PDB file of C-alpha atoms in Angstrom:
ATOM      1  CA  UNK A  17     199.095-138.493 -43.390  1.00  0.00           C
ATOM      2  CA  UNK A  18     200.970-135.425 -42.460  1.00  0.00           C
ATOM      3  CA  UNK A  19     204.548-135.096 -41.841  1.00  0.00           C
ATOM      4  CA  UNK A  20     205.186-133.523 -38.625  1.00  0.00           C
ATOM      5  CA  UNK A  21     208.514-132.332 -37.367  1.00  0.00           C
ATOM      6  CA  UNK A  22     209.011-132.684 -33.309  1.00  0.00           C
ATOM      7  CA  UNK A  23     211.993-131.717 -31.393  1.00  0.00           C
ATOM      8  CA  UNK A  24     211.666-134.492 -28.505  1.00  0.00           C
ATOM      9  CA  UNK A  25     214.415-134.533 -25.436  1.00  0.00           C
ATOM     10  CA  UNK A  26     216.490-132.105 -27.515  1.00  0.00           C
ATOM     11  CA  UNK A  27     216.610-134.278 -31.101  1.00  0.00           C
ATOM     12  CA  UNK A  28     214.757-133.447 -34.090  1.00  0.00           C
ATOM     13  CA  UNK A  29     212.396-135.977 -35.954  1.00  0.00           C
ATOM     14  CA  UNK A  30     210.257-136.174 -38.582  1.00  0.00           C
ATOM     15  CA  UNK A  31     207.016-138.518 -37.941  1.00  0.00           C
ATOM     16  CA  UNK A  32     204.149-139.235 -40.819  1.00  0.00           C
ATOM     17  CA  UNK A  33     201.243-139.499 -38.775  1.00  0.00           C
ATOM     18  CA  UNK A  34     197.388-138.335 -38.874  1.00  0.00           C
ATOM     19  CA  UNK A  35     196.217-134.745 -37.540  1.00  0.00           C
ATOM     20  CA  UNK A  36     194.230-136.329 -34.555  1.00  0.00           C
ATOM     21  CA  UNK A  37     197.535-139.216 -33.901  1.00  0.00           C
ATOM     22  CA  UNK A  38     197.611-138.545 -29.797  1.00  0.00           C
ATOM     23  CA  UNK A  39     201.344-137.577 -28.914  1.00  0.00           C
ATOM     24  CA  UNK A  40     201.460-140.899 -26.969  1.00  0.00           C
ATOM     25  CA  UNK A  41     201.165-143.367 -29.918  1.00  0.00           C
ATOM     26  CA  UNK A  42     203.958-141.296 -31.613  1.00  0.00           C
ATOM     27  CA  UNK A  43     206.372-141.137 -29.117  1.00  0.00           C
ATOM     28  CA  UNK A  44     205.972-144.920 -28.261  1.00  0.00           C
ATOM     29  CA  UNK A  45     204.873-145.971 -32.148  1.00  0.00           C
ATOM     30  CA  UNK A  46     207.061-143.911 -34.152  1.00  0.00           C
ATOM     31  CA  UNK A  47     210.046-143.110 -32.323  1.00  0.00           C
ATOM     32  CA  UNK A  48     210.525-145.722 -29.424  1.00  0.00           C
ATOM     33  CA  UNK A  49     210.164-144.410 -26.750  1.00  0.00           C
ATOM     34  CA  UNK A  50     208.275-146.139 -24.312  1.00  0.00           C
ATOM     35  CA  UNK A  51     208.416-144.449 -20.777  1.00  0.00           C
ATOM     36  CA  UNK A  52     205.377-142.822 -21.249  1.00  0.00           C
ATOM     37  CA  UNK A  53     202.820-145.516 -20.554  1.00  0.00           C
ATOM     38  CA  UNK A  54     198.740-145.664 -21.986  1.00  0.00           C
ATOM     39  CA  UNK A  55     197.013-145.924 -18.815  1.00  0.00           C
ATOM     40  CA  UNK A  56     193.278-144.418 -19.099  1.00  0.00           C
ATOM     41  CA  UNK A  57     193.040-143.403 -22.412  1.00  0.00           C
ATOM     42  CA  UNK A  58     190.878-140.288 -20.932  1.00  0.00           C
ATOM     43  CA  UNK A  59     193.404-138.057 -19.088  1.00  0.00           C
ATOM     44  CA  UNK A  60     193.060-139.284 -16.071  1.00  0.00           C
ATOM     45  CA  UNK A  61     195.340-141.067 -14.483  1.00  0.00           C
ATOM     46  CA  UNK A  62     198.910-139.525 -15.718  1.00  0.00           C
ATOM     47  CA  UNK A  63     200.528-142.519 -16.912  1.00  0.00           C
ATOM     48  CA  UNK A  64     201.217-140.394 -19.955  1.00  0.00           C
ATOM     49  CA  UNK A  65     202.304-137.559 -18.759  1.00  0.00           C
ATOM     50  CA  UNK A  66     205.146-135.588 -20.873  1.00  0.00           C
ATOM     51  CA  UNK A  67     205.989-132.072 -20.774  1.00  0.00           C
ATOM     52  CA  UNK A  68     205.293-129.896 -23.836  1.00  0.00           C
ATOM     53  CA  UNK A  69     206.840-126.382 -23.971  1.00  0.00           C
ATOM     54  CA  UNK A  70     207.705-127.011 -20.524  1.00  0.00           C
ATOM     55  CA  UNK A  71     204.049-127.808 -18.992  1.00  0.00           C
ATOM     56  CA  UNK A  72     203.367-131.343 -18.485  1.00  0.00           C
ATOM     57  CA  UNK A  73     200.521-132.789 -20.288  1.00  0.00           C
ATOM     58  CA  UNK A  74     198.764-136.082 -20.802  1.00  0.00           C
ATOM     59  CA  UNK A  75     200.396-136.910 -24.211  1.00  0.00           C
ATOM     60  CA  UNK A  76     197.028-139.618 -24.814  1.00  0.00           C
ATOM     61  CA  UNK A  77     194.789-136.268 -24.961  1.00  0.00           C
ATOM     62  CA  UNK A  78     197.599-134.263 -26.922  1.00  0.00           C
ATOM     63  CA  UNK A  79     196.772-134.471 -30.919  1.00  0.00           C
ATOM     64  CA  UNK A  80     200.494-134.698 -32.557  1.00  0.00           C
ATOM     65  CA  UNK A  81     198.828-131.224 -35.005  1.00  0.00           C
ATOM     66  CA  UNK A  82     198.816-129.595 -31.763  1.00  0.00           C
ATOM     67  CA  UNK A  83     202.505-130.063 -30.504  1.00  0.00           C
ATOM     68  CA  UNK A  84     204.191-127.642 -32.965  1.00  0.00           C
ATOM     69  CA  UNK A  85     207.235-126.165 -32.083  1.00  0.00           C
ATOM     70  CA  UNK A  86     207.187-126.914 -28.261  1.00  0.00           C
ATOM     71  CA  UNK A  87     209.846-128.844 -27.254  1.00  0.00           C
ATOM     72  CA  UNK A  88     208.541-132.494 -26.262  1.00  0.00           C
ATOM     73  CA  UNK A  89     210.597-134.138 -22.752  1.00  0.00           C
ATOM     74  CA  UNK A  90     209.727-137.777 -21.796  1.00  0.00           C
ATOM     75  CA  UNK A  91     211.289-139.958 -18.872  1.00  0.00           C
ATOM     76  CA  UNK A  92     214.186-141.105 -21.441  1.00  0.00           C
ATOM     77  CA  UNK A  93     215.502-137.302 -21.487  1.00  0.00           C
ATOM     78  CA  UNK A  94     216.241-137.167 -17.936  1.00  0.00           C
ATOM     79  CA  UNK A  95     219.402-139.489 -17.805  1.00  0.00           C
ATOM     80  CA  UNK A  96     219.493-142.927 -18.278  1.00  0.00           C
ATOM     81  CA  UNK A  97     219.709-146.779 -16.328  1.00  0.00           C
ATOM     82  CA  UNK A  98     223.755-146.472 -15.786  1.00  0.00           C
ATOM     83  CA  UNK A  99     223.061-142.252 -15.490  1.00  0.00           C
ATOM     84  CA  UNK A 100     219.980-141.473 -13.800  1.00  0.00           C
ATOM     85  CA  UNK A 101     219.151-138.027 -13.477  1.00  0.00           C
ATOM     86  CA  UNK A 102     218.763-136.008 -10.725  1.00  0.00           C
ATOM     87  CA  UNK A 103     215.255-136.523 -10.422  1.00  0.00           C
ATOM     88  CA  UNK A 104     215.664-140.074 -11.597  1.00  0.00           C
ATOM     89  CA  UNK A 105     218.285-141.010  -8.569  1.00  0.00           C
ATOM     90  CA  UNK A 106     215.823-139.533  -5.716  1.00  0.00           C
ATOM     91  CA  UNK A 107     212.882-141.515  -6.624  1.00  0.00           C
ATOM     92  CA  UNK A 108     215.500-144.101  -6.367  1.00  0.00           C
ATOM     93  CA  UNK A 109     216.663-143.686  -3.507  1.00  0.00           C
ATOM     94  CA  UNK A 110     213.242-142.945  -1.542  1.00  0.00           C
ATOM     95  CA  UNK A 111     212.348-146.216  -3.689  1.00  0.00           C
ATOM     96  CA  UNK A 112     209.109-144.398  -4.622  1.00  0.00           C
ATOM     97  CA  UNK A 113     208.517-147.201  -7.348  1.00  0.00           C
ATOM     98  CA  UNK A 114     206.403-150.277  -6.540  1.00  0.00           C
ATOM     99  CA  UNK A 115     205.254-151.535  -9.756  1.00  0.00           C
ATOM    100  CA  UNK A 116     206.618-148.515 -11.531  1.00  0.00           C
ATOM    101  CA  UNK A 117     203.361-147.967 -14.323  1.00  0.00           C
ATOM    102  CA  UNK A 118     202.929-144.591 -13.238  1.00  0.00           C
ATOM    103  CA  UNK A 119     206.579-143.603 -12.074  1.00  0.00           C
ATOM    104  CA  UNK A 120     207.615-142.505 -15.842  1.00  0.00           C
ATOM    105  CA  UNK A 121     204.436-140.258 -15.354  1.00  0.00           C
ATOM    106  CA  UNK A 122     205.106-138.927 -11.976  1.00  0.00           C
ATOM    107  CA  UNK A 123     208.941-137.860 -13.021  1.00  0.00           C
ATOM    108  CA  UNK A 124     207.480-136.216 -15.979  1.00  0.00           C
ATOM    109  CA  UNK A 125     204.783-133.932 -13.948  1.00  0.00           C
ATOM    110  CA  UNK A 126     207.901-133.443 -11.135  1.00  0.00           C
ATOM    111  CA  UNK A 127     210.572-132.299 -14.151  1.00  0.00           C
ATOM    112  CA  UNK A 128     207.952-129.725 -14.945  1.00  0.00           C
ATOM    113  CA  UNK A 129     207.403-128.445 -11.252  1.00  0.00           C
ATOM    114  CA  UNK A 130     210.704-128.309 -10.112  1.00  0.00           C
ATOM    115  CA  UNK A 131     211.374-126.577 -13.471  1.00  0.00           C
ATOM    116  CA  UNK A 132     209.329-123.647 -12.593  1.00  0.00           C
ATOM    117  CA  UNK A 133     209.348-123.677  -8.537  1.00  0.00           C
ATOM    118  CA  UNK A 134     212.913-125.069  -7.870  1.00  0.00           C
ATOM    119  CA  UNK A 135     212.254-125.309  -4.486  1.00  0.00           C
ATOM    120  CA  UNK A 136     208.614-126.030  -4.366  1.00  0.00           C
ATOM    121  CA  UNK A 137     206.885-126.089  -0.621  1.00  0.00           C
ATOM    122  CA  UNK A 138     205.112-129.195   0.608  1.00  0.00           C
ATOM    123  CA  UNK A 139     201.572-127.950  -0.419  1.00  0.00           C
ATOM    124  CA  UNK A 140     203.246-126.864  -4.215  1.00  0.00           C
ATOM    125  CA  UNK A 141     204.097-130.635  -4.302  1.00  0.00           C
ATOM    126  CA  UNK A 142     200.985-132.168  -3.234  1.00  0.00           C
ATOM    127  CA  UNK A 143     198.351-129.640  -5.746  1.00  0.00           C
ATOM    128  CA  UNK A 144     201.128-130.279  -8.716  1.00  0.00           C
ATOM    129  CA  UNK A 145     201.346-133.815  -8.150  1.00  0.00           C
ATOM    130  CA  UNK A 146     198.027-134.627  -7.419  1.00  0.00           C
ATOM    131  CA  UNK A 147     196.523-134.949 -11.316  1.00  0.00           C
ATOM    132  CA  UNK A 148     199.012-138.029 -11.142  1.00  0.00           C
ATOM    133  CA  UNK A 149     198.003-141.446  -9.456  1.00  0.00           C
ATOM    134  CA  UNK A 150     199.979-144.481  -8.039  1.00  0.00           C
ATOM    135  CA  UNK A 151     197.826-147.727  -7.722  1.00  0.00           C
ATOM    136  CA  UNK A 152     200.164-149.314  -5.449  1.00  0.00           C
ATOM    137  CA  UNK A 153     199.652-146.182  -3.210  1.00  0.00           C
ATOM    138  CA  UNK A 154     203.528-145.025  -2.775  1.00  0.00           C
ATOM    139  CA  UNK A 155     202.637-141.768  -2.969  1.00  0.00           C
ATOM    140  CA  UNK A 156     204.333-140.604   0.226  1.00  0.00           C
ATOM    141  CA  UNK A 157     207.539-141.767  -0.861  1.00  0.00           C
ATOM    142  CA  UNK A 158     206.928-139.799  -4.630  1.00  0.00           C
ATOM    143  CA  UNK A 159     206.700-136.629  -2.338  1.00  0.00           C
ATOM    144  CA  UNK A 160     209.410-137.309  -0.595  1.00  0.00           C
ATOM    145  CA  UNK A 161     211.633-137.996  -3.595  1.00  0.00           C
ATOM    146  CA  UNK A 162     210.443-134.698  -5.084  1.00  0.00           C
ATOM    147  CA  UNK A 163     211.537-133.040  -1.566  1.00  0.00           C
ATOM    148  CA  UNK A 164     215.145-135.011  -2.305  1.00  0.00           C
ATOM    149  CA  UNK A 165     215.255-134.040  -5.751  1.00  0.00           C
ATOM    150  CA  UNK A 166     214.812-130.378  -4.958  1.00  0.00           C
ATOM    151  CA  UNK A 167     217.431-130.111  -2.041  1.00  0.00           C
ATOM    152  CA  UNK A 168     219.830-131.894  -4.231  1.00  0.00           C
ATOM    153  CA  UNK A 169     218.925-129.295  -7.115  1.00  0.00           C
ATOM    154  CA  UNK A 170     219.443-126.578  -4.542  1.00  0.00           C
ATOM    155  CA  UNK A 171     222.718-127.736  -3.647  1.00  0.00           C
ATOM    156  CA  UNK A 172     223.843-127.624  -6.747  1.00  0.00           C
ATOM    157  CA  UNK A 173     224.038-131.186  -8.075  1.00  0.00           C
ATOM    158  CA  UNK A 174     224.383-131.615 -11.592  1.00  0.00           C
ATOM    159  CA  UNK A 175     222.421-129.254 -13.697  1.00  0.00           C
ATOM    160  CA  UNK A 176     219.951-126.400 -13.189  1.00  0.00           C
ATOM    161  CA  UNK A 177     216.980-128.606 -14.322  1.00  0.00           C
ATOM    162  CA  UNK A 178     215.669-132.052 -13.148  1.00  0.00           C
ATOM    163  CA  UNK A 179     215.619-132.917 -17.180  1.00  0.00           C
ATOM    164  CA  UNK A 180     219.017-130.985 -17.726  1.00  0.00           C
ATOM    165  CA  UNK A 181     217.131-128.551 -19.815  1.00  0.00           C
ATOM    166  CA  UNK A 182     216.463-130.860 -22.846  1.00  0.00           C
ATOM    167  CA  UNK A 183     212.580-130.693 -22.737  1.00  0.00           C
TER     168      UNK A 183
END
């Protein structure tokens, strides 16, 4: 066991884990948090997608050695059930969650587009996006809420980033 010190949606910790401990079991083990979902296991399917120094990443094929000092953002770190974020409220509102698995995922992988393109184009959505997958097939309405999420962004609402720059 090594102790590791992560700086996760803008808080310090301090987890004892193994070297090879994927990110995943730590942030849902060891600190709670449980938006990020296991889904594949293999990187496949995005479930477990987080961003790390910004990028989003499948936390189930990130070792906790490898995380560092990158700051670590998860769904929790975009706002919360009685203060969704920006983000948060247009996937809401285009209802792009059916049975909501992968949604904590797809946020995750939008935070970290919208973070770099703020107002991304229709084909910048759909190559970003498309590492993440919905079962229940709503992924029309996950576009379109990263479309809302962006204008709103653009106009100003509430914060520079989707994630309010705590990644």
């Amino acid at each position: 066991m090594t102790t590791y010190r992560l700086r996760v949606n803008g808080a310090e910790h301090a987890v004892d884990a193994d070297p090879d401990t994927p990110l995943l079991y730590v942030l849902r083990n060891d600190l709670g948090l449980n938006g990020a979902k296991f889904g594949c296991g293999l990187g496949q399917c995005g479930a477990c997608t987080v961003t790390l120094g910004g990028a989003s990443v499948m936390s189930c094929l990130v070792p906790v050695s490898a995380v560092g000092a990158r700051p670590v953002g998860t769904v929790e770190g975009l706002g919360s059930t009685s203060r969704p974020g920006v983000l948060q409220q247009a996937f809401i509102d285009e209802q792009a969650a059916q049975c909501g698995y992968c949604i904590a995922g797809m946020l995750m992988r939008a935070d970290s587009l919208l973070a770099r393109h703020p107002a991304p184009t229709d084909a910048q959505i759909r190559q970003h996006m498309q590492t993440n997958l919905c079962r229940c097939g709503t992924h029309m309405r996950i576009l379109r809420a990263v479309r809302r999420a962006a204008a709103a962004l653009g106009a100003g609402t509430s914060g520079a980033r989707p994630s309010g720059g705590k990644a």
